[in-house]
Short mmCIF file of C-alpha atoms in Angstrom, two decimals:
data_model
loop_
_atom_site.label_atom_id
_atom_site.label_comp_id
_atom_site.label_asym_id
_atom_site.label_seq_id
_atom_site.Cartn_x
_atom_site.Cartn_y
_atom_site.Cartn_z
CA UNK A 1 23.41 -54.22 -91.25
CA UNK A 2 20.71 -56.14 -89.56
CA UNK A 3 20.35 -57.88 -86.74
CA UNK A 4 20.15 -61.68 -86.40
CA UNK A 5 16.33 -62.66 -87.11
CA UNK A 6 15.28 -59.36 -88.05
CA UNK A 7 12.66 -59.04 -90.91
CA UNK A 8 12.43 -56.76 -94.21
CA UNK A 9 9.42 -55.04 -94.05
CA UNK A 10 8.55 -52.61 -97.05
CA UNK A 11 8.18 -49.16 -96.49
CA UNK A 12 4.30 -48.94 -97.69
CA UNK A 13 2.36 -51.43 -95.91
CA UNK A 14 0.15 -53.21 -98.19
CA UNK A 15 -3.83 -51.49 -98.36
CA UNK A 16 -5.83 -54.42 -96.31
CA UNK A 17 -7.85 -56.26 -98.82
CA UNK A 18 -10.22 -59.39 -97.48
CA UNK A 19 -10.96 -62.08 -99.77
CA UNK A 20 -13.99 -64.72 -99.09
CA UNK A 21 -13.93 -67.32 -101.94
CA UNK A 22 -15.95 -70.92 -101.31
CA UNK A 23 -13.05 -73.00 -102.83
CA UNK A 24 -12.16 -73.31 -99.02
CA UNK A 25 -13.70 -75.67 -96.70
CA UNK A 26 -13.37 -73.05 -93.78
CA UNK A 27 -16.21 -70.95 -95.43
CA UNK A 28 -19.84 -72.25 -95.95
CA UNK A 29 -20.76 -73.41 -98.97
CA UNK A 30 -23.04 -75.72 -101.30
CA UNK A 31 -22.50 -79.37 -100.96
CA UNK A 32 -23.05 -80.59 -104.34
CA UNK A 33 -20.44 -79.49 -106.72
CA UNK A 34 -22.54 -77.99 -109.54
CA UNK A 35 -23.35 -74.67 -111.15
CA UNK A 36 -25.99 -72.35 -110.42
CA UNK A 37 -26.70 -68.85 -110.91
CA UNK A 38 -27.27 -66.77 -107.63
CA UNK A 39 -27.54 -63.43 -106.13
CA UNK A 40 -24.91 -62.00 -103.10
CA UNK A 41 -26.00 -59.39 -100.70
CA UNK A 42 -23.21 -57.53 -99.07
CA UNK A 43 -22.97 -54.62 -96.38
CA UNK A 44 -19.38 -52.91 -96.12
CA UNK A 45 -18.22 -50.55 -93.71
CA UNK A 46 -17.73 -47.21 -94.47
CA UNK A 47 -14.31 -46.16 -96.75
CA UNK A 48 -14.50 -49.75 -98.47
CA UNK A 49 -15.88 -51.15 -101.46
CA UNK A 50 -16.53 -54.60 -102.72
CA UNK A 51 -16.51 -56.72 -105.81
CA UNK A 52 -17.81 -60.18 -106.32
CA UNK A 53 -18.94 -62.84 -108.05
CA UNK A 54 -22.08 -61.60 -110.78
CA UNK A 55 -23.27 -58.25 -112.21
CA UNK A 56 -23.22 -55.15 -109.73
CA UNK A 57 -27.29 -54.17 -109.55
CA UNK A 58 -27.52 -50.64 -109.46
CA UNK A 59 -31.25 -50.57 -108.53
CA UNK A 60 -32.12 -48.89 -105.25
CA UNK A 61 -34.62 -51.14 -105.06
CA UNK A 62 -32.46 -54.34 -104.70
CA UNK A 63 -31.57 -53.29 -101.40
CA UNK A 64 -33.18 -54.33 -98.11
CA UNK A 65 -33.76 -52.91 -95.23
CA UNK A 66 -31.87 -55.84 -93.68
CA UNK A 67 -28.45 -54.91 -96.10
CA UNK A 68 -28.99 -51.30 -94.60
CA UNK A 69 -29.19 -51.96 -90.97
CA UNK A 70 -26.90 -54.61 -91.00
CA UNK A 71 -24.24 -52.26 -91.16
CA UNK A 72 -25.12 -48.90 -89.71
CA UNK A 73 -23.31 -46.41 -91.71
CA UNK A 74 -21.80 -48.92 -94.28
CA UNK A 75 -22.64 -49.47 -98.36
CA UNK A 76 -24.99 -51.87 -99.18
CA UNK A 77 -23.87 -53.41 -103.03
CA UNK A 78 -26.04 -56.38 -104.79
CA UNK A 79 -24.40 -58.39 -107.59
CA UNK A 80 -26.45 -60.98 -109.52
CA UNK A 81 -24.70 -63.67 -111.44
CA UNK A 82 -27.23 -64.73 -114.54
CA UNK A 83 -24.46 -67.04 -115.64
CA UNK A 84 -24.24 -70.34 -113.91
CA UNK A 85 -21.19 -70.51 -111.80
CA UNK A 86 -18.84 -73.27 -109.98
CA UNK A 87 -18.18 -71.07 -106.30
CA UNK A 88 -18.76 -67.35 -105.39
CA UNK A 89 -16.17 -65.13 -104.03
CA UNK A 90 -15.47 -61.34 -103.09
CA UNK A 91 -13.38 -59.38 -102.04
CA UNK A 92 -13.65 -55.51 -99.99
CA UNK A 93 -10.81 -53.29 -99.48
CA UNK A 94 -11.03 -49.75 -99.90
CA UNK A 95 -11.06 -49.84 -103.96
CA UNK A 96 -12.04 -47.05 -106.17
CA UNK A 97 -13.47 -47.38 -109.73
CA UNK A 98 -11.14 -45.89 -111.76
CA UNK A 99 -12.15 -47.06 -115.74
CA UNK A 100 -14.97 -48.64 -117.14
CA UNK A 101 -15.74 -49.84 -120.73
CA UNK A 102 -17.50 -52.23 -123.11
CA UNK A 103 -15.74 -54.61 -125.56
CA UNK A 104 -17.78 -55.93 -128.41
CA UNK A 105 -18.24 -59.68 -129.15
CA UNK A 106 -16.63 -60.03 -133.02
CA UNK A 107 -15.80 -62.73 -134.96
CA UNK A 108 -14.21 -61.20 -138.59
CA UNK A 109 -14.77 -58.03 -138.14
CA UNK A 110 -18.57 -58.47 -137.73
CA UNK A 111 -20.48 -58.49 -134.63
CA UNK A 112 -21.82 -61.76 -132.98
CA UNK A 113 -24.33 -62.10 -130.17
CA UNK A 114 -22.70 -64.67 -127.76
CA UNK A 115 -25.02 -66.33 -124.81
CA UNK A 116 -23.82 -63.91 -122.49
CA UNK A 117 -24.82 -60.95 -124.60
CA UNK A 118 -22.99 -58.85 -127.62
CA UNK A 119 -20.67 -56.48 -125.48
CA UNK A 120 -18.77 -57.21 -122.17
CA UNK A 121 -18.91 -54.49 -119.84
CA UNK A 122 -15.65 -54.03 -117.93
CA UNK A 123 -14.55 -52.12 -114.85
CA UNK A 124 -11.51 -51.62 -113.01
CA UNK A 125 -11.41 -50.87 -109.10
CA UNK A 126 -7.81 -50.11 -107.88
CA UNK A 127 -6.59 -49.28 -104.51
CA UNK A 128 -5.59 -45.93 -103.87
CA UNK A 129 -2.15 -45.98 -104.68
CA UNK A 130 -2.85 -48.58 -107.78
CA UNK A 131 -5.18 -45.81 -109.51
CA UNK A 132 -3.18 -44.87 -112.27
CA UNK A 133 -2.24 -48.57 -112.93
CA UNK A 134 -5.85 -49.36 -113.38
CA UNK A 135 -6.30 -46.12 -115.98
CA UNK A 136 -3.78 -47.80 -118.11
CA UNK A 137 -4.19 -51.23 -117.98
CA UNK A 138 -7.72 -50.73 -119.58
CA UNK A 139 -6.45 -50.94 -123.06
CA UNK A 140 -4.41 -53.84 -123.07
CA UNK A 141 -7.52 -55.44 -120.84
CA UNK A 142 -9.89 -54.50 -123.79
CA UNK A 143 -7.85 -55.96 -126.41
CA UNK A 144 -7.55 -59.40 -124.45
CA UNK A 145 -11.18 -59.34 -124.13
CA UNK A 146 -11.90 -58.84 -127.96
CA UNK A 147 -9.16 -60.90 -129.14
CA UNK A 148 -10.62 -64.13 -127.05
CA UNK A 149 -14.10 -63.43 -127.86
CA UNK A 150 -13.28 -63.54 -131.67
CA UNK A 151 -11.64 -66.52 -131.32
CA UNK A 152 -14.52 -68.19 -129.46
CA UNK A 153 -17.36 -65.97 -130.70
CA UNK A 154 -18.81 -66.34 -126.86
CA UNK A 155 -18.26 -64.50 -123.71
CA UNK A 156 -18.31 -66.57 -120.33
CA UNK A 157 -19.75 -63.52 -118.72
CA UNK A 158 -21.82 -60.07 -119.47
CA UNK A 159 -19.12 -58.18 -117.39
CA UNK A 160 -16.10 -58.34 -115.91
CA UNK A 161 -14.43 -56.39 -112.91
CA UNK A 162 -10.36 -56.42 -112.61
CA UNK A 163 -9.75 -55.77 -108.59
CA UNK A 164 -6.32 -53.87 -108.23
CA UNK A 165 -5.27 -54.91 -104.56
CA UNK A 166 -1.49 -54.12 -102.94
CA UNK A 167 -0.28 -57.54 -101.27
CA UNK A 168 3.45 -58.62 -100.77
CA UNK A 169 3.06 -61.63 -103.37
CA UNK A 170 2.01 -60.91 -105.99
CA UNK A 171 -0.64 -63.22 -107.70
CA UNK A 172 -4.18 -63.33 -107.40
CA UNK A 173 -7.53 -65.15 -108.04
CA UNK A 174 -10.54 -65.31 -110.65
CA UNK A 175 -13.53 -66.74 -110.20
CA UNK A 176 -16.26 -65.61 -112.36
CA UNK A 177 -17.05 -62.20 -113.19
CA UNK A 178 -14.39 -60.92 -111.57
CA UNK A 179 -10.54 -61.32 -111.40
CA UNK A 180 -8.22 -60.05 -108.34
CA UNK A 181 -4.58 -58.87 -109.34
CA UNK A 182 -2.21 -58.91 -106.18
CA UNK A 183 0.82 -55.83 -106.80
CA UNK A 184 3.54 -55.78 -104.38
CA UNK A 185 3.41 -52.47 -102.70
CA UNK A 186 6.07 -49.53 -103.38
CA UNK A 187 9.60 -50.22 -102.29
CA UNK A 188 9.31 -53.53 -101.26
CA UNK A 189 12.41 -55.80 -99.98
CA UNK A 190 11.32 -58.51 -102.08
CA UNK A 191 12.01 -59.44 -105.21
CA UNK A 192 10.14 -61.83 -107.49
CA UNK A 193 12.23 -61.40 -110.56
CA UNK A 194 13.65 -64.90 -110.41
CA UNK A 195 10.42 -66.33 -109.51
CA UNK A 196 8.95 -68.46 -112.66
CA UNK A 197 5.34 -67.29 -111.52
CA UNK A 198 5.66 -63.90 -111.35
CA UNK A 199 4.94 -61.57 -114.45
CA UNK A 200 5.51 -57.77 -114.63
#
């Protein structure tokens, strides 16, 4: 029995996860509502990870000295977006790669160079209690991939990152290049079974 006003609470709290997307007037962002490619620079503290909106670059060299010292001690991570896009987002919690692959770009049977180039590159980064989620879910990702780019010949994007975070509702958010998957945490009070949004 509980008491009068008393909330459920799961037993796992939910791994913090801290999503900046410009689809919000409360963040800065471009006044004209157009597409354009563009480069993020982002400094994380130590224990986290990020993922956002373009390509990771994995050249030292696209790091300043400015990324390093504005966060003494934290990860400094570049992603360029080649492809023009509508807003830029990302998102850091403390995420840890846990598959990558490429899908090919076919159309029956043979392969097709679409604008964005003949193979996506995907990656999944999971929370640490989402890891083995993100080791399966790889296939089924791969075969959604290559089953839309044979219908359409064309990729939107050269890669694409699936972000595993815990939250209590489940849901999420994709902007380009990358897409966020919210997964209640274990043992949760609440249930979403009856909820017309929610899928398994």
């Amino acid at each position: 029995t509980r008491a009068f006003g008393q909330e459920d609470s799961p037993l796992f709290a939910a791994e913090p996860n801290y999503l900046l997307s410009s689809r919000s007037y409360w963040y800065p962002q471009n006044p004209v509502g157009d597409y354009a490619t563009a480069t993020i620079r982002l400094t994380v503290p130590p224990g986290y990870r990020c993922v956002a909106s373009g390509q990771p670059v994995r050249e030292k060299t696209e790091v300043t000295l400015r990324d390093l010292l504005s966060t003494p001690g934290g990860t400094a991570y570049v992603f360029r977006a080649t492809e023009p896009l509508r807003y830029l987002a990302f998102v850091v919690s403390r995420f840890t790669k846990v598959a990558e692959s490429e899908v090919s770009v076919q159309s029956d049977g043979r392969p097709r160079r679409s604008r964005a180039g003949d193979h996506v590159a995907l990656a999944v980064e999971a929370n640490p209690r989402l890891r083995g989620y993100g080791r399966e879910i790889l296939g089924p990702v791969e075969d959604i991939m290559g089953f839309y780019a044979s219908l359409v010949n064309d990729v939107p994007y050269p890669s694409l990152t699936l972000a595993l975070t815990e939250d209590a509702l489940p849901g999420g958010h994709s902007p380009g290049y990358f897409a966020m998957v919210n997964t209640p945490p274990p043992q949760t009070p609440f249930t979403w079974g009856n909820d017309p949004a929610a899928f398994p």
